[in-house]
Short mmCIF file of C-alpha atoms in Angstrom, two decimals:
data_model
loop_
_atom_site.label_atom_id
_atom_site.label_comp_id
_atom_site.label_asym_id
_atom_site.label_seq_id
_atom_site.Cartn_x
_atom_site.Cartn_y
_atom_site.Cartn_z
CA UNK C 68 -123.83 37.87 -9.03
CA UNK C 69 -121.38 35.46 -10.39
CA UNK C 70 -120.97 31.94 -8.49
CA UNK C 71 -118.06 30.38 -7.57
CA UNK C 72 -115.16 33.22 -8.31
CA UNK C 73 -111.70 32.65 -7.77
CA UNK C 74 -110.03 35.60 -8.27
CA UNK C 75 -106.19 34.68 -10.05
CA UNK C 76 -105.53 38.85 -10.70
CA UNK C 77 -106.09 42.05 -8.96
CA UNK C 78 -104.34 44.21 -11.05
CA UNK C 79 -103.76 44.26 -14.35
CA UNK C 80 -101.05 41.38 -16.11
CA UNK C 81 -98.44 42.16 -18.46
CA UNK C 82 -98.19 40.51 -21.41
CA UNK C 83 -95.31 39.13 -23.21
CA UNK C 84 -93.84 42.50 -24.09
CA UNK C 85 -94.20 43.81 -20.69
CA UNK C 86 -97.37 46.01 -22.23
CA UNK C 87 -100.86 45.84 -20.14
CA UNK C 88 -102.80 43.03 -21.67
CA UNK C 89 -106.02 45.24 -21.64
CA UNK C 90 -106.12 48.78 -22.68
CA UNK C 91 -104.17 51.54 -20.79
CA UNK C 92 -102.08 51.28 -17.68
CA UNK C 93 -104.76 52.63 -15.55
CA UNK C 94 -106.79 50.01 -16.25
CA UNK C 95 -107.22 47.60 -13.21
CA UNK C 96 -108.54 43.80 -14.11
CA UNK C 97 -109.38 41.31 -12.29
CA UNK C 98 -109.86 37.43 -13.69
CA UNK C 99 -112.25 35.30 -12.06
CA UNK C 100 -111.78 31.46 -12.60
CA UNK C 101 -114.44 29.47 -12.02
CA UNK C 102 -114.92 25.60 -12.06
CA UNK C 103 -118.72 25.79 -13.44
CA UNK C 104 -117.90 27.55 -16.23
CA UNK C 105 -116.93 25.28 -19.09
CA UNK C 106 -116.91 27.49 -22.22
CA UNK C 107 -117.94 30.41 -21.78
CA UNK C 108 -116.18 33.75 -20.90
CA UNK C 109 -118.02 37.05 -19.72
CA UNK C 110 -116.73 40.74 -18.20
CA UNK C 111 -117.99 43.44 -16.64
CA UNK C 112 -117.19 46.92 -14.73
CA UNK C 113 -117.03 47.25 -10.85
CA UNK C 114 -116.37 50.69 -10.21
CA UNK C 115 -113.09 51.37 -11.55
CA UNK C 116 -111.97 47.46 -12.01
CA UNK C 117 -113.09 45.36 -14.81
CA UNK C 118 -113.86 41.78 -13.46
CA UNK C 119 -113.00 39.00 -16.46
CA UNK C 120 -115.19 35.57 -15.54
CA UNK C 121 -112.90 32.66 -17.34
CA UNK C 122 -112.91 28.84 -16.65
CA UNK C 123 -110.90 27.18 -14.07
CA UNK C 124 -108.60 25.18 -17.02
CA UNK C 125 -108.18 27.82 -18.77
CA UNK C 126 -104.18 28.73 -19.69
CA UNK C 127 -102.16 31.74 -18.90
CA UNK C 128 -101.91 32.13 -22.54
CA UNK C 129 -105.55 31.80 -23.28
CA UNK C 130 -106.54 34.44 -20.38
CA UNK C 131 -104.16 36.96 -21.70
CA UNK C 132 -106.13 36.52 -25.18
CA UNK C 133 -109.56 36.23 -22.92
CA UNK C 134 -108.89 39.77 -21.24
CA UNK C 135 -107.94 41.34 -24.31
CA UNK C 136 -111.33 40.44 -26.17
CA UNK C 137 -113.17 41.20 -23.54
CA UNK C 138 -111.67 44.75 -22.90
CA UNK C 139 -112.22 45.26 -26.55
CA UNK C 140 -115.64 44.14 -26.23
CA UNK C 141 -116.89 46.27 -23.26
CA UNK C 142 -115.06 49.38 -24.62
CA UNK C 143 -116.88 48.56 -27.88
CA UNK C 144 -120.24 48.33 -26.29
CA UNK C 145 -120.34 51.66 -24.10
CA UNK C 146 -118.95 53.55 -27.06
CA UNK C 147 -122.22 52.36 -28.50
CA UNK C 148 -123.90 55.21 -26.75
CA UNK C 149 -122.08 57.19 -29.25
CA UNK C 150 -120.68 60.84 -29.92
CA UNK C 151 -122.47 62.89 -31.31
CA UNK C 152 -120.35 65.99 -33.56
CA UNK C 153 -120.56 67.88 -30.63
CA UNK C 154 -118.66 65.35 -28.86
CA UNK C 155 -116.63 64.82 -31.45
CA UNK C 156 -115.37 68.28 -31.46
CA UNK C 157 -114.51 68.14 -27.74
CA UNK C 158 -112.81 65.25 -28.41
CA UNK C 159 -110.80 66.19 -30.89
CA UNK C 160 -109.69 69.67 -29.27
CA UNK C 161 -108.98 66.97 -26.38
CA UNK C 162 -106.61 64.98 -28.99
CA UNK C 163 -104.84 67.57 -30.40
CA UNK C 164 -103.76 69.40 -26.88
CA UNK C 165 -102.53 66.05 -25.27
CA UNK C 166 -100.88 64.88 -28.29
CA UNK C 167 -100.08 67.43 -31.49
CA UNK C 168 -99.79 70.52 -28.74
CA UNK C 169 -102.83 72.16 -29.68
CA UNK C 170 -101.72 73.21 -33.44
CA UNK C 171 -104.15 71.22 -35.02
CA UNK C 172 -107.91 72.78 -35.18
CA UNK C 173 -110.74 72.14 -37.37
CA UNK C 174 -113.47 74.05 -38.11
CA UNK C 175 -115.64 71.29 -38.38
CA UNK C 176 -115.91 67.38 -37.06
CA UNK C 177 -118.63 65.16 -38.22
CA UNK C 178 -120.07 62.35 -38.56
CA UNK C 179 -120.87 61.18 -42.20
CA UNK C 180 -122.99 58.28 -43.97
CA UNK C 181 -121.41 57.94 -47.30
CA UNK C 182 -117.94 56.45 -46.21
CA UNK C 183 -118.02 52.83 -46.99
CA UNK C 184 -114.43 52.54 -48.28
CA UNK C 185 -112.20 54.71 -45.44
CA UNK C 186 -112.31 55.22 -41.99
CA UNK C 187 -112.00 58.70 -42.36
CA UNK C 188 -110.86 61.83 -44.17
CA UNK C 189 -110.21 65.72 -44.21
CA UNK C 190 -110.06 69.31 -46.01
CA UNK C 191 -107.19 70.95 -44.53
CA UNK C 192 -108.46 74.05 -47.02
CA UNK C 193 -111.70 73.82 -44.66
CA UNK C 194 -110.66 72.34 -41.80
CA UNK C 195 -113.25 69.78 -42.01
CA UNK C 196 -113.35 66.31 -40.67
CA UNK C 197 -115.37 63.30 -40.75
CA UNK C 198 -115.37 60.29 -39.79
CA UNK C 199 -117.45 57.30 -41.28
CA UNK C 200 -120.34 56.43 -39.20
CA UNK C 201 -119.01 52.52 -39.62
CA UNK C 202 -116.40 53.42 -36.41
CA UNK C 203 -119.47 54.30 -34.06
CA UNK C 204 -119.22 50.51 -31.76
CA UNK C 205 -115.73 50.34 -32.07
CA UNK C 206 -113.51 51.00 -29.02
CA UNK C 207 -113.10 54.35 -28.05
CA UNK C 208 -109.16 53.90 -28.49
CA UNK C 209 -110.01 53.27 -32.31
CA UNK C 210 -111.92 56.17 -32.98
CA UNK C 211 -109.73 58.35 -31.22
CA UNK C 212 -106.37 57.17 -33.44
CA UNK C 213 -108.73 58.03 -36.09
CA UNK C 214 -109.47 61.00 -35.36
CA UNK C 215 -106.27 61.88 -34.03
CA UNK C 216 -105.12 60.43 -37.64
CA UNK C 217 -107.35 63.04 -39.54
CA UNK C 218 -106.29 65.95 -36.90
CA UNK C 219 -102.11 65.03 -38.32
CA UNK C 220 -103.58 65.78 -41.75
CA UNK C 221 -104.26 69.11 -40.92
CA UNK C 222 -100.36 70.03 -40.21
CA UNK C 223 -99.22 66.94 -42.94
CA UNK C 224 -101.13 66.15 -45.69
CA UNK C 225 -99.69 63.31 -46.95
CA UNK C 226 -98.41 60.36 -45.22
CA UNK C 227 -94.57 60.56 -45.42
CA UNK C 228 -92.70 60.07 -42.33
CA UNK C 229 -93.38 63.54 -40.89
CA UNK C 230 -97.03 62.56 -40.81
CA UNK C 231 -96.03 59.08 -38.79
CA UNK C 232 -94.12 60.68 -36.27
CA UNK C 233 -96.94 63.01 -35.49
CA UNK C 234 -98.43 59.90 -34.45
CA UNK C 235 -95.88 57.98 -32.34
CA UNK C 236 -96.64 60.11 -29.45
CA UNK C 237 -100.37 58.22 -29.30
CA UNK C 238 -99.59 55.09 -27.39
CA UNK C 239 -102.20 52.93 -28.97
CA UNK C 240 -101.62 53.20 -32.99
CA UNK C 241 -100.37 49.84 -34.09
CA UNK C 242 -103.23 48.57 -31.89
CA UNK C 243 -106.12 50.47 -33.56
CA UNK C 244 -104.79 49.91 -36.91
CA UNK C 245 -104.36 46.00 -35.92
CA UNK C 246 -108.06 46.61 -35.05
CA UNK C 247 -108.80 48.63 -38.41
CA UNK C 248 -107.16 45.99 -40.55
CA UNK C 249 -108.64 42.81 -39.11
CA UNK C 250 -112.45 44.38 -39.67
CA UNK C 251 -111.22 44.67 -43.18
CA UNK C 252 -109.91 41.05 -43.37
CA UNK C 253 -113.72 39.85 -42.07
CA UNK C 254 -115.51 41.70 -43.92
CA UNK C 255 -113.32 39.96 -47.57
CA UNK C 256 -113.89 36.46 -45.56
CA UNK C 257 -116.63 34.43 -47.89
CA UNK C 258 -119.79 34.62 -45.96
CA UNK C 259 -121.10 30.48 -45.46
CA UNK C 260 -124.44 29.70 -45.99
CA UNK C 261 -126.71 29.70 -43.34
CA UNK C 262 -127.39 25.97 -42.34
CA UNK C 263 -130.77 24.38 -42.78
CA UNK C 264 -132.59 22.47 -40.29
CA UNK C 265 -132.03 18.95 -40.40
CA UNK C 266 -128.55 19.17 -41.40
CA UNK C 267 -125.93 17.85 -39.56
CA UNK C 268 -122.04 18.43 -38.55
#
């Protein structure tokens, strides 16, 4: 159990833009400042809460970040226990009801090994889908835009702005494509050497 809580939120903050600083509305968080904690930051689920554990000095600026990474970061780790193409199917006949009415239906969603350089991608001839094994970690709200994304490319194939407004109706796109684009960025970032022992800062 974690020592010395004081709770600062029982429901879930806005942020700046009046949007939910974690992931959907129904999301309820509560931050936990504590005065023993210098550094570190830590979350976890409590039934249907998620309970953030930040330090006492901690800003309202830097919680706000805090929850977000954390959110990210649990969502991340339970969709570890991934989908299999079973799943993925479900999911995607889940997708296309709530948000394209149904009309889009593949014959086929999979998971595939030899997509290094996109996300995803799709046959509208077949009806086929896959998505690149890298997305299985990721939040769930990432690899649903992306599958969602693929499930628009079987009504539009390119990406003109009929495709885009297929997808406006998905609340979370600019996020998972933030998401998308800044594993990108890392992965160009020059990897340092590892240090030795004996050096020094």
């Amino acid at each position: 159990m974690p020592s010395d809580p004081s709770p600062s939120a029982f429901t879930q903050q806005p942020g700046p833009s009046g949007a939910p600083v974690g992931g959907s509305s129904v999301d309820a968080v509560e931050v936990r400042r504590s005065t023993r904690r210098r550094r570190t930051v830590s979350a976890y689920r409590e039934g249907d809460r998620t309970v953030v554990l930040i330090p006492a000095r901690m800003s309202a600026a830097e919680e706000r970040r805090w929850v977000r990474v954390m959110l990210d970061k649990l969502a991340a780790q339970e969709s570890r226990r991934s989908l299999d193409d079973s799943d993925l199917g479900r999911r995607a006949a889940l997708l296309s009801e709530q948000y394209l009415s149904g009309r889009a239906r593949p014959a086929t969603v999979r998971w595939v090994t030899n997509q290094n350089s996109r996300w995803g991608s799709c046959t509208p001839a077949e009806g086929s889908i896959r998505l690149s094994h890298r997305l299985q970690g990721m939040p769930e709200y990432v690899v649903d835009y992306v599958l969602l994304h693929e499930l628009a490319h079987l009504l539009v194939p390119g990406h003109g702005p009929d495709f885009w407004r297929l997808l406006e109706t998905y609340p979370r796109t600019e996020r998972a494509r933030g998401y998308l684009e800044g594993v990108v960025a890392a992965e160009r970032l020059p990897h340092l050497p590892a240090a030795r022992p004996g050096d020094s800062d």
